[in-house]
XYZ file of C-alpha atoms in Angstrom:
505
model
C 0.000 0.000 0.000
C 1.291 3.187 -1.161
C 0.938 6.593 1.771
C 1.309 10.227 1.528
C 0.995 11.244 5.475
C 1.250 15.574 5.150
C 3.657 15.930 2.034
C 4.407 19.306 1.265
C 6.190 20.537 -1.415
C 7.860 24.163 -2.029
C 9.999 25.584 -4.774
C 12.386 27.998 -4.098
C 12.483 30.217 -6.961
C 15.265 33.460 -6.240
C 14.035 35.256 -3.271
C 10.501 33.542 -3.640
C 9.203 30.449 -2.515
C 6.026 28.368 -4.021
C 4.134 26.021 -2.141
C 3.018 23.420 -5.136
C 1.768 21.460 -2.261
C 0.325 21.766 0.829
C -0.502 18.736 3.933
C -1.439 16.389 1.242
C -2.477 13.164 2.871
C -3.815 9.933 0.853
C -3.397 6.107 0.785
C -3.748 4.129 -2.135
C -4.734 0.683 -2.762
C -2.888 -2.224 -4.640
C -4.847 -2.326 -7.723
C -7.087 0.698 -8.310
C -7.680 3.772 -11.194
C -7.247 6.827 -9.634
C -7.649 9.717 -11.495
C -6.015 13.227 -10.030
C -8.244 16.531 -11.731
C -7.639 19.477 -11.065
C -7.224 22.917 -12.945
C -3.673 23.762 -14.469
C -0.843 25.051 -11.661
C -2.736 23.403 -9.106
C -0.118 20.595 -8.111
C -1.594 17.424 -10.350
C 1.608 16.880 -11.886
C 3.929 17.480 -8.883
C 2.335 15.017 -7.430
C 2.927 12.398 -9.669
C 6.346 13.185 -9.694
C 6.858 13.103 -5.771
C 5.017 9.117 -6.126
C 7.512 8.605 -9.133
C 10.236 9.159 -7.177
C 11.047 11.894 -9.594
C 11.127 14.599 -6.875
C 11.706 15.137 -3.513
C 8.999 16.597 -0.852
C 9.727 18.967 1.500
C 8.181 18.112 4.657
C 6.166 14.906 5.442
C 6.863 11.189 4.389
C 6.006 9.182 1.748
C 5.558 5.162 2.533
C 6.142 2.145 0.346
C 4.379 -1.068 2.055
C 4.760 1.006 5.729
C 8.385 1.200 4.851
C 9.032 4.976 5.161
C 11.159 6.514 2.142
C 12.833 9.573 4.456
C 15.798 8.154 5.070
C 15.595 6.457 1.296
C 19.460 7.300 -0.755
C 19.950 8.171 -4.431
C 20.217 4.163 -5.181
C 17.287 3.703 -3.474
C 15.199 5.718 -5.390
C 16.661 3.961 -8.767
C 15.784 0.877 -7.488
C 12.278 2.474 -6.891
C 11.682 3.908 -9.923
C 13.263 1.093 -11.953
C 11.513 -1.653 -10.241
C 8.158 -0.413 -8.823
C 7.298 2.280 -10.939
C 5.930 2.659 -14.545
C 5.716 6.280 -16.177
C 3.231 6.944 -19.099
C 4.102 10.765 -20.633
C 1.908 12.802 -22.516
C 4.880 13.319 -25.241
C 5.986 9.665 -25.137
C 9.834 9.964 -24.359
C 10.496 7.617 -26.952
C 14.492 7.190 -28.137
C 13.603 8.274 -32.041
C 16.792 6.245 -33.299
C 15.923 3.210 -31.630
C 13.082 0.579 -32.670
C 9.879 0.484 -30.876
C 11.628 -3.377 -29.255
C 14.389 -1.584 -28.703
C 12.806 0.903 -26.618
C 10.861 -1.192 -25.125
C 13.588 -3.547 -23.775
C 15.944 -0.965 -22.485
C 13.266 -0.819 -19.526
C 14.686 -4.659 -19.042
C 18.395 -3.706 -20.062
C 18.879 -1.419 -17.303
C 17.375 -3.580 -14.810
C 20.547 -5.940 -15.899
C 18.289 -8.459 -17.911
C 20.290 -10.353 -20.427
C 19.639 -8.703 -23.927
C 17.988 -12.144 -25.688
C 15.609 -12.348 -22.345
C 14.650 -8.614 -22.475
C 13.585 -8.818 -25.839
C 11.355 -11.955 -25.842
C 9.508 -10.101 -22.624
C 9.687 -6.706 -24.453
C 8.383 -8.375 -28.087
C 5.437 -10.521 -25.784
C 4.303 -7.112 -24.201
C 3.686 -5.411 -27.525
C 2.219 -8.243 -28.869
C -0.080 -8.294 -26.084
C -1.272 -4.136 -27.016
C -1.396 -4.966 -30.675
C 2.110 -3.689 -31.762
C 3.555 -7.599 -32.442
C 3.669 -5.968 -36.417
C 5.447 -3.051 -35.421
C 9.119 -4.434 -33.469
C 11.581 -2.955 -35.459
C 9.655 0.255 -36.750
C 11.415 3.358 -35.717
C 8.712 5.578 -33.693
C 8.251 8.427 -36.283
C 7.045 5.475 -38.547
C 3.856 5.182 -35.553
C 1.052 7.032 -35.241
C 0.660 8.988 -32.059
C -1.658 6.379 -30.456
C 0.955 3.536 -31.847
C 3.688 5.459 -30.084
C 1.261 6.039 -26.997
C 1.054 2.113 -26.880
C 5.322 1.689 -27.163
C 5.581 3.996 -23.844
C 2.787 1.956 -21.923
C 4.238 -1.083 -23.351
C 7.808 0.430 -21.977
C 6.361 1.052 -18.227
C 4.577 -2.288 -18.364
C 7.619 -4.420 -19.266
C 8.961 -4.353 -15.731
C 5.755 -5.526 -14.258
C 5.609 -2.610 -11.842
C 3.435 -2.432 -9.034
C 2.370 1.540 -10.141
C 1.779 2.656 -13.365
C 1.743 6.698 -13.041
C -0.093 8.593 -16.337
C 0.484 12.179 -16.863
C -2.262 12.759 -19.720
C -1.877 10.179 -21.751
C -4.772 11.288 -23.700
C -3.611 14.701 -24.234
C -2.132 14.204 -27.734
C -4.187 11.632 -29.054
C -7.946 12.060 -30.480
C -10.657 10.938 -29.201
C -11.487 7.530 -30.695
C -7.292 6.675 -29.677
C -7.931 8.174 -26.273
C -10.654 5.524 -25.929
C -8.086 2.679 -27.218
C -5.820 4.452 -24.511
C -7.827 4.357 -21.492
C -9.549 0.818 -21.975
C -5.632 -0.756 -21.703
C -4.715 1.450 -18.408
C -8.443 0.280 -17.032
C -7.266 -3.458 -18.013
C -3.859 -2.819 -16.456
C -5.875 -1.564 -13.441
C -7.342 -4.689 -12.079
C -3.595 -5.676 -11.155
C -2.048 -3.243 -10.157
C -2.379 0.725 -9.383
C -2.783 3.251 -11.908
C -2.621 6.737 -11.060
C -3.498 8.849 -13.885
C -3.394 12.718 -14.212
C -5.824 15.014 -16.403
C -8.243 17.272 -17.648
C -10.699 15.299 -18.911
C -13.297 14.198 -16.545
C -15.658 12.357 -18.798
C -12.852 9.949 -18.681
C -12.550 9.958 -15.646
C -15.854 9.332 -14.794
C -15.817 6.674 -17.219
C -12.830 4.644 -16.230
C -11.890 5.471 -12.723
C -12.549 3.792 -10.170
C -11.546 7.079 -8.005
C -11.228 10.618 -8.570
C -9.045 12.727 -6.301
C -9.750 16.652 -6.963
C -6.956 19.146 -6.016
C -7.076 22.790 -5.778
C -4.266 24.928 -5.097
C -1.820 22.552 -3.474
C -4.510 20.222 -1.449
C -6.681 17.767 -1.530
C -10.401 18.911 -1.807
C -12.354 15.606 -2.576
C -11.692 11.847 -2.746
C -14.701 9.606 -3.991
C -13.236 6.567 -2.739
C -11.056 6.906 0.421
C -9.067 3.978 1.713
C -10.848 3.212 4.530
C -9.761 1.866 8.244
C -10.361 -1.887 8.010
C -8.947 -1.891 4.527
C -5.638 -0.483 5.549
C -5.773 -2.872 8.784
C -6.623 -5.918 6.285
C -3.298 -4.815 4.030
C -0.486 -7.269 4.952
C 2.903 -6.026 4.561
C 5.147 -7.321 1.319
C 8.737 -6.449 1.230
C 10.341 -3.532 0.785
C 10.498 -1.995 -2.826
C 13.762 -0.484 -2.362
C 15.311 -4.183 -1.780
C 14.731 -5.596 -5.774
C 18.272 -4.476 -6.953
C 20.088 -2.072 -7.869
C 20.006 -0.130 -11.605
C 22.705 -1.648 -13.506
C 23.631 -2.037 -17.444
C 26.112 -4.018 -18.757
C 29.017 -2.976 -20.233
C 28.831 -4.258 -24.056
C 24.823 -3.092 -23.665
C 26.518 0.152 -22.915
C 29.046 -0.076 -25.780
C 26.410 -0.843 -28.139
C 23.951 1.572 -27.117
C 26.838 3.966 -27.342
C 27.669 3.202 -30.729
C 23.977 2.570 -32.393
C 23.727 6.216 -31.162
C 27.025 7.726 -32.807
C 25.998 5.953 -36.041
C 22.607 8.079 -35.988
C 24.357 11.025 -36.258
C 27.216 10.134 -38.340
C 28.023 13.572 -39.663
C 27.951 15.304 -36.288
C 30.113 12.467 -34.624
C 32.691 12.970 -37.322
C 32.791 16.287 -36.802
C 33.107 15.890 -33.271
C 36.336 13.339 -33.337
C 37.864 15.710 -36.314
C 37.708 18.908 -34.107
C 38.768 16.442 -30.672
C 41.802 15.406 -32.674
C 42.933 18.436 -34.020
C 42.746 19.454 -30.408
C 44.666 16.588 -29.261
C 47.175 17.203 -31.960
C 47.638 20.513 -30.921
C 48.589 19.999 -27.233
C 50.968 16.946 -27.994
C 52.707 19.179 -30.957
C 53.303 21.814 -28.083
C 54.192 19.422 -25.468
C 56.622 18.143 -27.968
C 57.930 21.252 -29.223
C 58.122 22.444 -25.615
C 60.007 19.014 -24.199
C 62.327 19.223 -27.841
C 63.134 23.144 -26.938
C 64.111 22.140 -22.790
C 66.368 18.935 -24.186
C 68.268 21.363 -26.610
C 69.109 23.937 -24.429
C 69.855 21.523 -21.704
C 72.206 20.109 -24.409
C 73.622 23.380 -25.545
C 73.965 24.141 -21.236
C 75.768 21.085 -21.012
C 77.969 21.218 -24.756
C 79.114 24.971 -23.287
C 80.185 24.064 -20.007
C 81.766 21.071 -20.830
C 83.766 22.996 -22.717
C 83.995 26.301 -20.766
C 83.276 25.139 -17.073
C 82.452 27.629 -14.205
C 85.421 28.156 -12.197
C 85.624 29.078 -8.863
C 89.279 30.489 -7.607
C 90.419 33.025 -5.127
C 92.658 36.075 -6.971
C 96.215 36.393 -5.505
C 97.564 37.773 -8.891
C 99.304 40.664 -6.923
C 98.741 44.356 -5.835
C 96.403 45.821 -8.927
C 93.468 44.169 -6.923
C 94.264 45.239 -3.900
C 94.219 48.894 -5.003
C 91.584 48.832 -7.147
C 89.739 47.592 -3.765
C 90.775 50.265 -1.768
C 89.863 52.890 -4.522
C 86.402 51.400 -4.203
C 85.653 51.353 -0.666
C 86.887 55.554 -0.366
C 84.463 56.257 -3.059
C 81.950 54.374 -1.192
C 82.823 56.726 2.298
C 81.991 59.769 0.153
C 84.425 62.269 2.505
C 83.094 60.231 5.731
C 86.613 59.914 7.243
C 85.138 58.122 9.900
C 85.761 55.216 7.648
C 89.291 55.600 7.503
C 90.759 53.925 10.242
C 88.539 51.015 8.819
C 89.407 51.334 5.473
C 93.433 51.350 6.630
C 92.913 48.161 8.321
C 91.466 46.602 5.382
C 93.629 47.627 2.882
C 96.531 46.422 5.018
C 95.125 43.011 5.344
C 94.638 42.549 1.636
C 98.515 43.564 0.892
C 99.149 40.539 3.689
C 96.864 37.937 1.990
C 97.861 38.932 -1.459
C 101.474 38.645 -0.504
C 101.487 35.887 1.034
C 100.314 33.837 -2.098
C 98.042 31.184 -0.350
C 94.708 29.891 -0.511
C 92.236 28.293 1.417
C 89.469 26.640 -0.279
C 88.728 24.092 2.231
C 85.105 25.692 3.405
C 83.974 25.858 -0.360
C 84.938 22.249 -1.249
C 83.292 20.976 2.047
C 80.314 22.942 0.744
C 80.240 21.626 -2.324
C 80.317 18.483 -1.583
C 77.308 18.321 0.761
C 74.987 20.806 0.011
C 71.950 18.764 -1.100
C 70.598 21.520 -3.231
C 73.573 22.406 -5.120
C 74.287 18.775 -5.987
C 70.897 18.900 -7.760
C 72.478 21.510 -10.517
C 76.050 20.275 -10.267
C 77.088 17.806 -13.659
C 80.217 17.169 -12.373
C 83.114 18.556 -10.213
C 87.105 18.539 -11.218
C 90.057 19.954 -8.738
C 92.634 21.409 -10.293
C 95.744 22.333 -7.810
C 97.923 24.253 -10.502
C 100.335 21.689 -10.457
C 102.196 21.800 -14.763
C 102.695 18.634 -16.316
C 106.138 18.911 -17.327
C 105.899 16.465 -20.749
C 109.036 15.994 -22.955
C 108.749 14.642 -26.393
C 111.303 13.886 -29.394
C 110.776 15.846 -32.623
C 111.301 14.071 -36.295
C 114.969 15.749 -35.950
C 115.326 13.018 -33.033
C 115.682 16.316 -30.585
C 114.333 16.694 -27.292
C 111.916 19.381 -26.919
C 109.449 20.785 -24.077
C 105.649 20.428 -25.117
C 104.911 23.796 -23.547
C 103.989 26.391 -26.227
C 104.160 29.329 -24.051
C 107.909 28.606 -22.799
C 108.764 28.601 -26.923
C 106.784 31.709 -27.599
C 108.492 33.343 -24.441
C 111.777 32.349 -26.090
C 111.130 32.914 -29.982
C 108.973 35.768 -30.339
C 108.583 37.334 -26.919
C 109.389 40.975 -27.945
C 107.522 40.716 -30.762
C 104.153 39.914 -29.433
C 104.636 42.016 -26.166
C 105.197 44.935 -28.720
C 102.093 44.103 -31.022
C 99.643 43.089 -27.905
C 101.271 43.918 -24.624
C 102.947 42.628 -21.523
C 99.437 41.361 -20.438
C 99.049 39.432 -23.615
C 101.255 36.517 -21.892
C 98.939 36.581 -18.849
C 95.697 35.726 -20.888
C 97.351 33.283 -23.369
C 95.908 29.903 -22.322
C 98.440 27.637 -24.869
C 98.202 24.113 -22.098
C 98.146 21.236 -24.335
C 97.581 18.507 -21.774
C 94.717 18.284 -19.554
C 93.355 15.803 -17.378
C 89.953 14.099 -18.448
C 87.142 14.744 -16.351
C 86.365 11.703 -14.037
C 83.111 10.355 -13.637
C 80.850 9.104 -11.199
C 81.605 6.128 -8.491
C 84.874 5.115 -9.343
C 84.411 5.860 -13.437
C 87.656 7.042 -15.253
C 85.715 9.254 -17.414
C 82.508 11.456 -16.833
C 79.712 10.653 -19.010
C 79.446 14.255 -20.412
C 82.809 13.423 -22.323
C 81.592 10.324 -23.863
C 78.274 11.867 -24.457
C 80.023 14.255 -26.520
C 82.951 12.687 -28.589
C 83.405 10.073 -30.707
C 85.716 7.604 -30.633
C 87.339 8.087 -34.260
C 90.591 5.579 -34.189
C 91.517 3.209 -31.220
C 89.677 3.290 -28.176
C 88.567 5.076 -24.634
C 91.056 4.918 -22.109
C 91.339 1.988 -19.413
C 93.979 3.239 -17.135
C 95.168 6.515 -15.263
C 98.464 6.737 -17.606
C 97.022 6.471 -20.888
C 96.555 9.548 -23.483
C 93.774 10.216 -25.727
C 94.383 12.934 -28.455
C 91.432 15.376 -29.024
C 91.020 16.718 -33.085
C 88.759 19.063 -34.075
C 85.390 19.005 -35.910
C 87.230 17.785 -39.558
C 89.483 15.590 -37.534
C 91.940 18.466 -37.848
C 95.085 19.179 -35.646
C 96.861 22.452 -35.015
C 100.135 22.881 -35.671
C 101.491 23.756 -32.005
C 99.713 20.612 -31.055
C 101.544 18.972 -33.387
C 104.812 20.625 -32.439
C 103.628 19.590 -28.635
C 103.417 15.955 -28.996
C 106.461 15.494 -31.380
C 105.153 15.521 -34.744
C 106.648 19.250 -36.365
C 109.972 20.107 -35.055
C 110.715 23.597 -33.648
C 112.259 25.167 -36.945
C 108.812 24.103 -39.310
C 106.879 25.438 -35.865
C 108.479 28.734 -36.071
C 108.325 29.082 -39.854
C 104.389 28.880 -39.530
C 104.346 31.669 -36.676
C 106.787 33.979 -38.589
C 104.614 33.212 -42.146
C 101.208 34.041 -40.132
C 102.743 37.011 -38.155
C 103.935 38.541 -41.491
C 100.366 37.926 -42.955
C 98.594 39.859 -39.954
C 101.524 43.089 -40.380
C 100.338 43.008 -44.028
């Protein structure tokens, strides 16, 4: 038995409220035809929605079988609806791109009824209301009483206990309205059929109870449910218990795709314009990743090459009085500063005379600060210490592989004349350098064999071998070759004089 005890129902519409309903309380019984008239705005239609499930009340309760739906949850109410509920609409609600089985079966599909099943039921139903020649029409191929037929058919399938009607006749003529009501009357005698309209000739024809409402309540009932009728109602179970809404997932797929195909042009349309957008954002992401890599590579090609280097300046007195020219522009005539400034200046003729350096604190924080390890490639000491390398020249003459020391001897006056006593200071002429070590024990860092190729022989293997380094045509200058004993010292300084001459010119 189905109870409305003081339901009340009020939409909140801005800064305005409407009560749609007002203390409506009514019983129903099993199998009856109720019809609900009543003029237009005057709650007929909210109220079949609130019995639906389709809407909430406000205030009151609403009971299934004396099992009170106020504490019912979303899931619940599917179950509800699914199960115990049928819905009849004036405008049919039929899927237009599905048959009228099809339609008719997805009442069964969603209750998790295997497809073959759900269509035997669905295709026995419509049989039964005349449509048996009609499956696998499409529902603008109906007329509207055919299509009236498909939606009772549709709330039928499920063998609800309620079948709820919002004007089912209100579409159809008069002769089809007849058809109409004569199957919810046979429907009526097993179950309970609450109907909403305008018409009361039918509903004084085919009801079995008429419940008027005006403005939100309840102003007649010709057939009330009366006290030994609700004490004689036994209790079945709950309604809410059947099972839960569920589809399966290839009756999802399908349904999914028979839809897409419908509307083939707008679905292509739709992936074309999705994939040009997902083009898009993977060209940038690539662009954007291929743009980070290469100047990560160029960071990493240029420092490789010309490393940061960290060293303390004991290169003699210039620095010290540039320092102390500095800080007594900084005073700005405060002579306050001086005795200050003295002090300083004395201490930096000390340190800078005294030629040493302690870089102790900056390797120890080198070496453990978390954060700089994070931006650090890879770290080389280098304690000044010359490698004093010998080598024999195709004359079979000793020589010293140290450019500068030649230059110094050879052509000293003439370059300190063309570029300067400094000129010596800045010229950076070492020919043999020690590789940069790698990681956990490695004899070379991976940057170096990132960034060479290994054109004859091999990588070294041990501490004491000697790789030679050409250039990008596998090149070699001609103090290298003077440095490692290929050119002897007269060809060496026939090239210097012939390119010395060519820059006078």
């Amino acid at each position: 038995m189905l109870k409305l005890e003081k339901i009340s129902k009020v939409y909140s519409t801005g800064y305005k409220k409407v009560q749609a309903l007002q203390d409506i309380s009514v019983e129903f019984r099993k199998s009856e035809f109720v019809c609900i008239l009543g003029p237009s705005g005057c709650g007929k239609t909210t109220l079949l929605n609130l019995i639906g499930g389709l809407d909430r009340y406000t205030t009151g309760d609403m009971q299934i079988d004396r099992v009170s739906t106020r504490k019912y949850k979303p899931r619940d109410w599917d179950s509800y609806r699914n199960h115990t509920v049928g819905f009849v609409f004036q405008n049919y609600h039929l899927i237009p791109h599905q048959s009228v089985l099809s339609n008719v079966e997805m009442a069964l599909i969603l209750s998790g009824m295997k497809k073959n099943e759900a269509q035997k039921r669905a295709a026995k139903v419509l049989t039964a209301l005349g449509l048996g020649n009609q499956l696998e029409k499409k529902p603008a191929e109906l007329s509207g009483g055919q299509m009236q037929r498909v939606a009772i058919a549709r709330a039928l399938v499920n063998s609800p206990g309620i079948l709820l009607a919002d004007e089912p006749t209100g579409a159809l003529d008069s002769e089809t309205s007849i058809q109409i009501m004569d199957i919810l009357a046979e429907v009526a005698k097993k179950r309970l059929v609450i109907m909403v309209t305008h018409n009361p000739e039918l509903a004084q024809k085919y009801a079995t109870r008429i419940i008027r409402i005006l403005d939100g309540k309840i102003v007649s009932d010709t057939r009330p449910v009366t006290e030994e009728e609700r004490n004689k109602a036994k209790k079945t179970r709950d309604f809410s218990a059947r099972g839960k809404t569920s589809m399966s997932f290839f009756a999802a797929l399908g349904l999914s795709f028979s839809n897409l195909l419908t509307k083939k042009g707008r679905s292509l349309l739709t992936a074309f314009a999705g994939s040009i957008g997902i083009i898009g954002i993977a060209l940038i992401l690539s662009l954007s990743n291929g743009a980070r890599n290469f100047i990560s590579q160029v960071q990493q090609n240029t420092l490789s090459g010309y490393p940061l280097v960290i060293e303390q300046d004991t290169s003699g007195l210039s620095g010290v009085v540039n320092n102390l020219m500095t800080q007594t522009e900084n005073a700005q005539g405060d002579y306050s500063e001086a005795p200050s400034i003295v002090y300083n200046f004395a201490s930096s003729i000390k340190e800078a005379s005294s030629g040493k350096v302690d870089l102790s604190g900056l390797k120890k924080f080198v070496e453990t600060d978390k954060e700089l390890q994070t931006h650090i490639s890879a770290v080389a000491y280098d304690y000044g210490l010359n490698l004093d390398i010998y080598a024999k020249d195709p004359n079979g003459e000793i020589v010293f592989s140290d450019i500068l020391s030649m230059l110094k001897t050879d052509y000293q006056n003439l370059l300190e004349t063309r570029y300067g006593k400094i000129f010596f200071d800045l010229l950076n002429t070492q020919t043999w350098k020690e590789l940069l070590p790698g990681e956990n024990g490695e004899l070379i860092h991976d940057i170096i064999l990132d960034q060479y190729d290994v054109v004859y022989g091999r990588w070294p293997e041990a501490s004491d071998e000697v790789m030679l380094f050409v250039g990008k045509d596998n090149t070699i200058s001609d103090t290298l070759l003077y440095s490692i004993g290929l050119k002897s010292r007269a060809e060496l300084s026939g090239v210097l004089t012939a390119s010395f001459h060519r820059e006078s010119l």
